[in-house]
Coordinates of C-alpha atoms and ligand atoms in Angstrom, one line a residue:
M1 CA 0.0 0.0 0.0
N2 CA 1.2 3.4 -0.9
T3 CA 1.2 5.3 2.4
A4 CA 2.2 8.7 1.3
L5 CA -0.1 11.6 2.3
T6 CA -2.3 12.7 -0.5
T7 CA -2.9 16.3 -1.6
R8 CA -4.7 18.4 0.9
R9 CA -7.4 20.9 0.0
A10 CA -7.0 22.8 3.2
S11 CA -4.3 23.0 5.8
R12 CA -5.7 24.4 9.0
L13 CA -5.0 21.3 11.1
I14 CA -2.3 19.6 9.2
A15 CA 0.6 21.8 8.0
P16 CA 2.0 21.2 4.5
D17 CA 5.3 20.1 6.0
A18 CA 3.6 17.8 8.5
L19 CA 5.6 14.7 7.6
H20 CA 8.8 16.4 8.7
G21 CA 7.7 15.5 12.2
P22 CA 5.8 17.3 14.9
P23 CA 6.9 20.9 15.4
T24 CA 8.5 22.1 18.6
L25 CA 6.2 24.3 20.8
E26 CA 8.1 27.3 19.5
A27 CA 7.5 26.4 15.9
H28 CA 3.8 25.6 16.7
L29 CA 3.4 29.1 18.2
R30 CA 5.1 30.7 15.2
R31 CA 2.6 29.0 12.9
Y32 CA -0.6 29.5 14.9
G33 CA 0.2 32.4 17.2
P34 CA -0.3 32.4 21.0
L35 CA -3.3 30.7 22.4
S36 CA -5.8 33.2 23.8
L37 CA -7.8 31.6 26.6
G38 CA -10.8 33.8 26.2
G39 CA -11.9 37.3 26.3
G40 CA -10.9 38.1 29.9
P41 CA -10.6 36.4 33.2
G42 CA -13.1 34.5 35.3
A43 CA -16.6 33.3 34.5
Q44 CA -17.2 36.1 31.9
G45 CA -14.2 35.1 29.9
R46 CA -15.3 31.5 30.0
D47 CA -18.8 32.5 28.8
R48 CA -17.3 34.4 25.9
L49 CA -15.2 31.4 24.9
L50 CA -18.2 29.2 25.0
A51 CA -20.3 31.7 23.0
E52 CA -17.6 31.8 20.4
I53 CA -17.5 28.0 20.1
E54 CA -21.3 28.0 19.8
R55 CA -21.2 30.7 17.1
S56 CA -18.6 28.7 15.1
G57 CA -21.2 25.9 14.6
L58 CA -18.4 23.3 15.4
T59 CA -19.8 19.8 15.4
G60 CA -18.0 16.8 16.9
R61 CA -15.6 14.9 14.6
G62 CA -15.6 11.6 16.5
G63 CA -18.6 10.1 14.7
A64 CA -21.9 11.4 16.0
G65 CA -21.5 15.0 14.8
F66 CA -23.1 16.5 17.9
P67 CA -22.8 20.3 18.3
T68 CA -19.7 20.8 20.5
A69 CA -21.0 23.9 22.3
R70 CA -24.2 22.2 23.3
K71 CA -22.2 19.4 24.9
L72 CA -20.0 21.9 26.7
A73 CA -22.9 23.9 28.0
S74 CA -24.5 20.9 29.7
A75 CA -21.2 19.7 31.1
R76 CA -20.6 23.1 32.6
A77 CA -23.6 22.6 34.8
A78 CA -21.7 19.9 36.6
D79 CA -19.2 20.7 39.3
R80 CA -15.7 20.5 37.9
P81 CA -16.2 17.7 35.4
A82 CA -13.4 15.6 34.0
L83 CA -12.4 16.1 30.4
I84 CA -11.6 13.0 28.4
V85 CA -9.8 13.4 25.1
N86 CA -10.8 10.6 22.7
A87 CA -7.8 9.8 20.5
M88 CA -8.7 6.0 20.5
E89 CA -9.5 5.9 16.8
G90 CA -11.0 2.4 17.0
E91 CA -12.4 2.7 13.5
P92 CA -10.1 0.5 11.4
A93 CA -10.6 2.6 8.2
S94 CA -9.6 5.8 10.0
A95 CA -6.1 7.2 10.4
K96 CA -7.0 10.9 10.9
D97 CA -6.5 11.1 14.7
R98 CA -3.2 9.2 14.4
L99 CA -2.0 11.7 11.8
L100 CA -3.2 14.7 13.8
V101 CA -1.8 13.6 17.1
G102 CA 1.4 12.5 15.4
T103 CA 2.0 15.7 13.5
T104 CA 0.2 18.4 15.4
P105 CA 0.0 17.3 19.0
H106 CA 0.2 20.9 20.4
L107 CA -3.0 21.9 18.6
V108 CA -4.9 19.0 20.3
L109 CA -3.4 20.0 23.7
D110 CA -4.3 23.6 23.1
G111 CA -7.9 22.6 22.4
A112 CA -7.9 20.5 25.6
D113 CA -6.7 23.5 27.5
V114 CA -9.5 25.7 26.1
V115 CA -12.2 23.2 26.9
A116 CA -10.8 22.5 30.3
T117 CA -10.9 26.2 31.0
V118 CA -14.5 26.6 29.8
L119 CA -15.5 23.7 32.0
G120 CA -13.4 24.5 35.0
A121 CA -12.3 20.9 34.6
Q122 CA -11.0 19.0 37.6
R123 CA -8.7 16.9 35.4
T124 CA -7.9 16.1 31.8
V125 CA -7.2 12.6 30.6
L126 CA -5.8 11.9 27.1
C127 CA -6.8 8.4 25.9
V128 CA -5.0 6.5 23.1
A129 CA -5.2 2.9 22.1
D130 CA -2.4 0.4 22.9
S131 CA -2.2 -0.4 19.2
A132 CA -0.8 3.1 18.5
P133 CA 1.9 3.7 21.1
E134 CA 3.4 6.4 18.9
M135 CA 0.4 8.5 19.7
A136 CA 1.2 8.4 23.4
R137 CA 4.8 9.2 22.7
S138 CA 3.9 12.2 20.6
L139 CA 1.6 13.6 23.3
V140 CA 4.1 13.0 26.1
R141 CA 6.9 14.6 24.1
A142 CA 4.7 17.7 23.4
Q143 CA 3.6 17.8 27.1
Q144 CA 7.3 17.9 28.2
E145 CA 7.6 21.2 26.3
R146 CA 4.6 22.6 28.0
T147 CA 5.2 22.0 31.7
G148 CA 3.6 24.7 33.7
R149 CA 1.8 26.1 30.6
G150 CA -1.8 25.1 31.0
R151 CA -3.6 22.0 32.2
A152 CA -3.0 19.8 29.1
G153 CA 0.8 19.9 29.9
D154 CA 0.0 18.1 33.1
A155 CA -2.8 15.9 31.8
E156 CA -2.6 12.1 32.2
V157 CA -2.0 10.1 29.1
R158 CA -3.8 6.8 29.3
T159 CA -3.1 3.9 27.0
L160 CA -6.1 1.7 26.8
S161 CA -7.1 -1.5 25.1
G162 CA -7.9 -0.6 21.5
R163 CA -10.9 -2.7 20.6
Y164 CA -13.5 -1.1 18.3
V165 CA -16.0 -0.4 21.1
A166 CA -13.4 0.9 23.5
G167 CA -13.6 4.4 22.0
E168 CA -17.3 4.7 22.6
E169 CA -17.7 7.5 25.2
S170 CA -19.2 5.6 28.1
A171 CA -16.6 2.8 27.6
L172 CA -13.9 5.4 27.8
A173 CA -15.3 6.9 30.9
S174 CA -15.5 3.5 32.5
A175 CA -11.9 2.7 31.6
V176 CA -10.6 6.0 32.9
A177 CA -12.4 5.3 36.2
G178 CA -10.5 2.0 36.4
G179 CA -13.3 -0.3 35.2
P180 CA -13.7 -2.4 32.1
G181 CA -13.4 -0.5 28.8
V182 CA -16.8 -1.5 27.6
P183 CA -19.9 0.7 27.0
R184 CA -22.1 1.3 30.0
F185 CA -25.9 0.8 30.1
R186 CA -27.3 4.3 30.0
P187 CA -31.1 4.2 29.7
D188 CA -31.2 8.0 29.9
K189 CA -28.5 9.4 27.7
S190 CA -29.1 12.9 29.0
V191 CA -27.6 11.8 32.4
P192 CA -23.9 12.9 32.2
L193 CA -21.1 10.4 32.0
S194 CA -19.1 10.1 35.2
V195 CA -15.6 9.2 36.4
G196 CA -15.8 8.4 40.0
R197 CA -17.8 11.2 41.8
H198 CA -17.2 13.6 38.9
A199 CA -19.2 14.2 35.7
A200 CA -17.2 13.6 32.6
V201 CA -17.3 14.9 29.0
V202 CA -15.6 13.2 26.1
H203 CA -14.4 15.0 23.0
N204 CA -12.6 13.7 20.0
A205 CA -9.0 14.8 19.4
E206 CA -9.8 16.5 16.0
T207 CA -12.8 18.4 17.6
L208 CA -10.4 19.8 20.2
A209 CA -7.9 20.9 17.5
H210 CA -10.7 22.9 15.8
V211 CA -11.5 24.4 19.2
A212 CA -7.9 25.6 19.5
L213 CA -8.3 27.4 16.2
I214 CA -11.6 29.0 17.1
A215 CA -10.2 30.3 20.4
R216 CA -7.4 31.9 18.4
Y217 CA -9.1 33.2 15.3
G218 CA -12.8 33.4 16.2
A219 CA -16.0 31.9 14.9
D220 CA -16.3 34.1 11.8
W221 CA -12.9 32.8 10.6
F222 CA -13.9 29.2 11.3
R223 CA -17.1 29.6 9.3
E224 CA -15.3 31.1 6.3
V225 CA -15.1 27.6 4.8
G226 CA -17.3 24.6 4.8
A227 CA -21.0 23.8 4.7
A228 CA -23.2 26.2 6.7
E229 CA -24.8 23.4 8.8
A230 CA -21.4 21.9 9.8
P231 CA -18.7 24.6 9.0
G232 CA -15.0 24.4 8.9
T233 CA -12.7 21.8 7.6
C234 CA -12.5 18.1 8.4
L235 CA -10.0 15.3 8.2
V236 CA -11.0 12.5 5.9
T237 CA -9.3 9.1 5.6
I238 CA -9.5 7.7 2.1
S239 CA -8.6 4.0 1.3
G240 CA -9.6 1.1 -0.9
G241 CA -9.4 1.5 -4.7
V242 CA -7.1 4.5 -4.8
E243 CA -3.5 5.0 -5.6
C244 CA -2.6 7.2 -2.7
P245 CA -4.6 6.2 0.4
G246 CA -4.2 8.6 3.3
V247 CA -5.7 11.5 5.1
V248 CA -6.8 14.7 3.5
E249 CA -8.1 17.9 5.1
V250 CA -11.0 19.4 3.1
A251 CA -13.8 21.9 3.7
T252 CA -17.0 20.2 4.8
G253 CA -19.5 20.2 1.9
A254 CA -16.9 19.2 -0.7
P255 CA -18.4 16.6 -3.1
V256 CA -17.5 13.1 -2.2
S257 CA -16.4 12.5 -5.8
E258 CA -13.9 15.4 -5.5
I259 CA -12.5 14.2 -2.1
I260 CA -11.8 10.7 -3.3
G261 CA -10.2 12.2 -6.4
L262 CA -7.5 13.7 -4.2
A263 CA -6.3 10.1 -3.5
R264 CA -6.2 9.3 -7.2
L265 CA -8.7 6.7 -8.2
S266 CA -7.3 3.6 -9.7
S267 CA -10.6 3.0 -11.7
P268 CA -14.1 4.5 -11.8
P269 CA -15.6 3.7 -8.4
Q270 CA -18.5 1.2 -8.1
A271 CA -19.5 2.5 -4.7
V272 CA -18.0 4.3 -1.7
L273 CA -18.4 3.3 2.0
V274 CA -19.0 6.6 3.9
G275 CA -18.5 7.2 7.6
G276 CA -16.6 4.0 8.6
Y277 CA -17.2 0.3 9.1
G278 CA -20.6 1.1 10.7
G279 CA -21.4 3.5 7.8
T280 CA -23.3 3.5 4.6
W281 CA -22.6 2.5 1.0
L282 CA -23.2 5.1 -1.6
A283 CA -23.7 4.0 -5.2
G284 CA -21.3 5.4 -7.9
E285 CA -24.1 7.7 -9.3
D286 CA -24.6 9.4 -5.9
L287 CA -21.0 10.4 -5.4
G288 CA -21.6 14.0 -6.3
V289 CA -23.2 14.5 -2.9
P290 CA -21.6 17.1 -0.6
F291 CA -19.7 15.7 2.4
A292 CA -22.0 17.4 4.9
P293 CA -24.6 16.0 7.4
G294 CA -27.8 17.1 5.8
E295 CA -27.1 16.1 2.2
L296 CA -25.6 12.8 3.3
S297 CA -28.6 12.0 5.5
R298 CA -30.9 12.2 2.6
L299 CA -29.0 9.2 1.3
G300 CA -29.1 7.5 4.7
A301 CA -25.4 8.3 5.3
S302 CA -23.4 10.5 7.7
M303 CA -19.9 11.8 7.9
G304 CA -19.1 9.5 10.8
A305 CA -15.5 9.5 11.6
G306 CA -14.6 11.1 8.2
V307 CA -14.0 7.8 6.4
L308 CA -14.3 7.1 2.6
V309 CA -13.5 3.6 1.4
V310 CA -13.6 3.3 -2.4
L311 CA -14.9 0.1 -4.0
P312 CA -13.6 -0.2 -7.5
G313 CA -15.5 -1.9 -10.4
G314 CA -15.1 -5.6 -10.7
T315 CA -15.2 -6.1 -6.9
C316 CA -18.0 -7.7 -5.0
G317 CA -19.6 -5.3 -2.6
I318 CA -21.5 -8.1 -0.9
Q319 CA -18.3 -10.1 -0.2
E320 CA -16.5 -7.0 1.1
T321 CA -19.5 -6.1 3.4
A322 CA -19.6 -9.7 4.7
L323 CA -15.9 -9.4 5.8
V324 CA -16.6 -6.2 7.6
A325 CA -19.8 -7.6 9.2
R326 CA -17.8 -10.6 10.5
F327 CA -15.1 -8.2 11.9
M328 CA -17.8 -6.1 13.6
A329 CA -19.6 -9.1 15.0
G330 CA -16.3 -10.0 16.7
Q331 CA -16.1 -6.6 18.3
S332 CA -19.2 -6.9 20.4
A333 CA -18.6 -6.2 24.0
G334 CA -20.8 -9.3 24.7
Q335 CA -23.1 -7.5 27.1
C336 CA -26.3 -7.2 25.1
G337 CA -28.1 -10.3 23.7
P338 CA -29.1 -8.7 20.3
C339 CA -25.5 -7.6 19.8
L340 CA -23.8 -10.8 21.1
F341 CA -26.0 -13.2 19.2
G342 CA -27.6 -11.0 16.5
L343 CA -24.4 -9.7 14.9
P344 CA -22.8 -13.2 14.3
A345 CA -26.1 -14.4 12.8
I346 CA -26.3 -11.4 10.5
A347 CA -22.6 -12.0 9.5
D348 CA -23.5 -15.7 8.8
D349 CA -26.4 -14.8 6.6
L350 CA -24.4 -12.3 4.7
A351 CA -21.5 -14.7 4.3
A352 CA -23.8 -17.4 2.9
I353 CA -25.3 -14.8 0.4
A354 CA -21.8 -13.7 -0.6
D355 CA -20.7 -17.3 -1.2
G356 CA -23.7 -18.1 -3.3
T357 CA -24.7 -20.9 -0.9
A358 CA -27.8 -19.1 0.7
A359 CA -31.3 -20.3 0.0
P360 CA -33.5 -17.3 -1.2
E361 CA -35.3 -17.2 2.1
V362 CA -32.0 -16.3 3.8
L363 CA -32.3 -12.8 2.5
D364 CA -35.7 -12.3 4.2
R365 CA -34.3 -13.8 7.4
L366 CA -31.3 -11.4 7.2
L367 CA -33.7 -8.4 7.0
V368 CA -35.7 -9.7 10.0
R369 CA -32.5 -10.2 11.9
C370 CA -31.4 -6.6 11.1
G371 CA -34.7 -5.3 12.4
A372 CA -34.4 -7.4 15.6
V373 CA -31.0 -5.9 16.4
A374 CA -31.4 -2.3 15.5
G375 CA -31.7 0.1 18.4
R376 CA -31.5 -2.8 21.0
G377 CA -27.9 -2.4 22.2
A378 CA -26.6 -0.4 25.1
C379 CA -24.4 1.4 22.6
R380 CA -24.8 2.1 18.9
H381 CA -22.4 -0.6 17.7
P382 CA -25.1 -2.9 16.4
D383 CA -26.9 0.0 14.8
G384 CA -23.8 0.7 12.7
V385 CA -23.6 -2.9 11.5
V386 CA -27.3 -2.9 10.5
R387 CA -26.8 0.4 8.7
L388 CA -23.9 -1.1 6.8
V389 CA -25.7 -4.3 5.9
R390 CA -29.0 -2.7 4.8
S391 CA -27.1 -0.2 2.6
A392 CA -25.2 -3.0 1.0
L393 CA -28.4 -4.9 0.2
E394 CA -29.8 -1.8 -1.4
V395 CA -26.7 -0.5 -3.3
F396 CA -25.7 -4.0 -4.5
S397 CA -29.2 -5.3 -5.0
A398 CA -28.6 -6.6 -8.5
D399 CA -25.6 -8.6 -7.2
V400 CA -27.6 -9.8 -4.2
A401 CA -30.3 -11.2 -6.5
S402 CA -27.7 -13.1 -8.6
H403 CA -26.0 -14.4 -5.5
V404 CA -29.2 -15.8 -4.0
H405 CA -30.0 -17.5 -7.2
G406 CA -26.6 -19.2 -7.2
H407 CA -24.9 -16.9 -9.6
P408 CA -22.3 -15.0 -7.6
C409 CA -21.0 -11.9 -9.4
R410 CA -17.6 -11.6 -11.1
G411 CA -15.9 -10.3 -7.9
R412 CA -16.4 -13.7 -6.3
A413 CA -13.6 -15.3 -8.1
A414 CA -11.1 -12.8 -6.9
P415 CA -12.1 -11.2 -3.7
S416 CA -10.1 -8.0 -3.3
G417 CA -9.8 -8.1 0.4
L418 CA -10.4 -4.4 0.2
M419 CA -11.9 -4.1 3.6
A420 CA -9.1 -6.1 5.2
Q421 CA -6.7 -3.7 3.7
S422 CA -8.6 -0.5 4.3
G423 CA -7.4 -0.2 7.9
L424 CA -4.4 2.1 7.6
M425 CA -2.6 0.7 10.6
G426 CA 1.0 1.8 10.3
S427 CA 0.4 4.0 7.3
F428 CA 2.1 7.0 8.7
R429 CA 4.7 5.4 10.9
D430 CA 7.5 6.3 8.5
G431 CA 6.4 9.9 8.5
W432 CA 6.3 10.7 12.1
G433 CA 6.4 7.7 14.4
R434 CA 9.9 8.1 15.6
Ligands
FMN1 C1 -18.9 1.7 19.0 C2 -18.5 3.1 19.0 C3 -17.1 3.3 18.9 C4 -16.6 4.6 19.0 N1 -15.2 4.8 18.9 C5 -14.8 6.1 18.9 C6 -13.4 6.4 18.7 O1 -12.6 5.5 18.6 N2 -13.0 7.7 18.8 C7 -13.9 8.7 18.9 O2 -13.4 9.9 18.9 N3 -15.2 8.5 19.0 C8 -15.7 7.2 19.0 N4 -17.0 7.0 19.1 C9 -17.9 8.2 19.4 C10 -17.8 8.6 20.9 O3 -18.8 7.7 21.6 C11 -18.2 10.0 21.1 O4 -19.4 10.3 20.4 C12 -17.1 11.0 20.6 O5 -15.8 10.7 21.2 C13 -17.5 12.4 21.1 O6 -16.6 13.3 20.7 P1 -17.0 14.5 19.7 O7 -18.3 15.1 20.2 O8 -15.9 15.4 19.7 O9 -17.2 13.9 18.3 C14 -17.5 5.7 19.1 C15 -18.9 5.5 19.2 C16 -19.4 4.2 19.1 C17 -20.8 3.9 19.2
SF4_2 S1 -24.5 -3.1 22.0 FE1 -22.8 -4.6 21.8 S2 -21.0 -3.4 21.9 FE2 -22.6 -2.1 22.7 S3 -22.6 -2.5 24.9 FE3 -24.0 -4.0 24.1 S4 -22.8 -5.8 23.7 FE4 -21.4 -4.1 24.0

């Protein structure tokens, strides 16, 4: 796999010379200027910072796309909450947080300082996965330069088990509190997360890097680019049928076809998986859609963790989806029946369809199983799998029909293993993981 960075359309977060290694604090401050922690001291200053973040329209970049200011406003109601920085990047097809933390750690730490100030946070914990030790090293190195300069310099860096569900926010809060890194049952999601006796708030690393820029340059600057509903830039990891897989930074709202073009297509795409392994397939004819929440949702998709996996022509989308569904079934935390038993059953049905060994009624059973699992987990892991499978059955419906009638499509003879390759593990190690 070619692991070079592809062209970038914007370079707010990732500097053009990023692969030369993370800048020193001095170089970082030369590039971005000093971090202003708000328009004045005390509660008023914090209010002004929060108002600026709200006006910016920043939405979370960890997957759910929730408005950042709204989350901060409710967390502020708690007494000195804990801030958890989510740099777990459990999504196998995503490498954006690794690139960001590896090349621009000071921006993430700046953002953590701003949010900790707004919240009056009692502590900040930076969480990375054990599968990416270079991220912890990058953060610790950056922290050493910041001793005595803000809370993030003294924040705890925690290396946690990097399973897919470990980055879910309640799993992270549980692990930080010393418990198992699996999602908690939260019947009422409006009840804040907690770590010990304190409330906790979880923000994705990229979200915090944007906060650092908003604190410096203001909401108007932030909104100068991107879609009005989710302004700014975003990091997108492109993989699959492209010559230059990697991470690009683009303005939100750029057409999906244009974004994947930055990674140089090896052939006209048959479809693109949008959002991540728990995302949605978009057919080739829909790729003109802007990469923005509203437009994508009309096609049943979302930006997710900023992932685009390109499926080239001549590849079987059903087989590729079956591989992902099997992987995702194996990632269940094993706490909820529909997830523990339903996901393997869904993966089995899809595998049988992919192989051309399924009786026609298996398709109906698969749809019933999807319906029985959706919305029934303590976390949204099973919902992601159902979304992925349903979209595959729709986008590749002609192939599905052939498969269930015993005529698997051309891709069957030579499965590309695209999904198995799409995880960009190690992609950027040569660039910055020293
Ligand atoms: C199964 C599952 C896994 C997740 N893994 C991650 C992850 O690895 N990193 C991340 O930032 N968010 C992950 N999320 C989303 C987090 O729960 C949470 O929404 C996010 O960290 C909030 O940050 P944001 O508001 O800045 O986006 C995951 C969600 C689910 C349901
Ligand atoms: S839905 Fe699945 S992954 Fe989520 S908590 Fe339940 S068993 Fe774990």
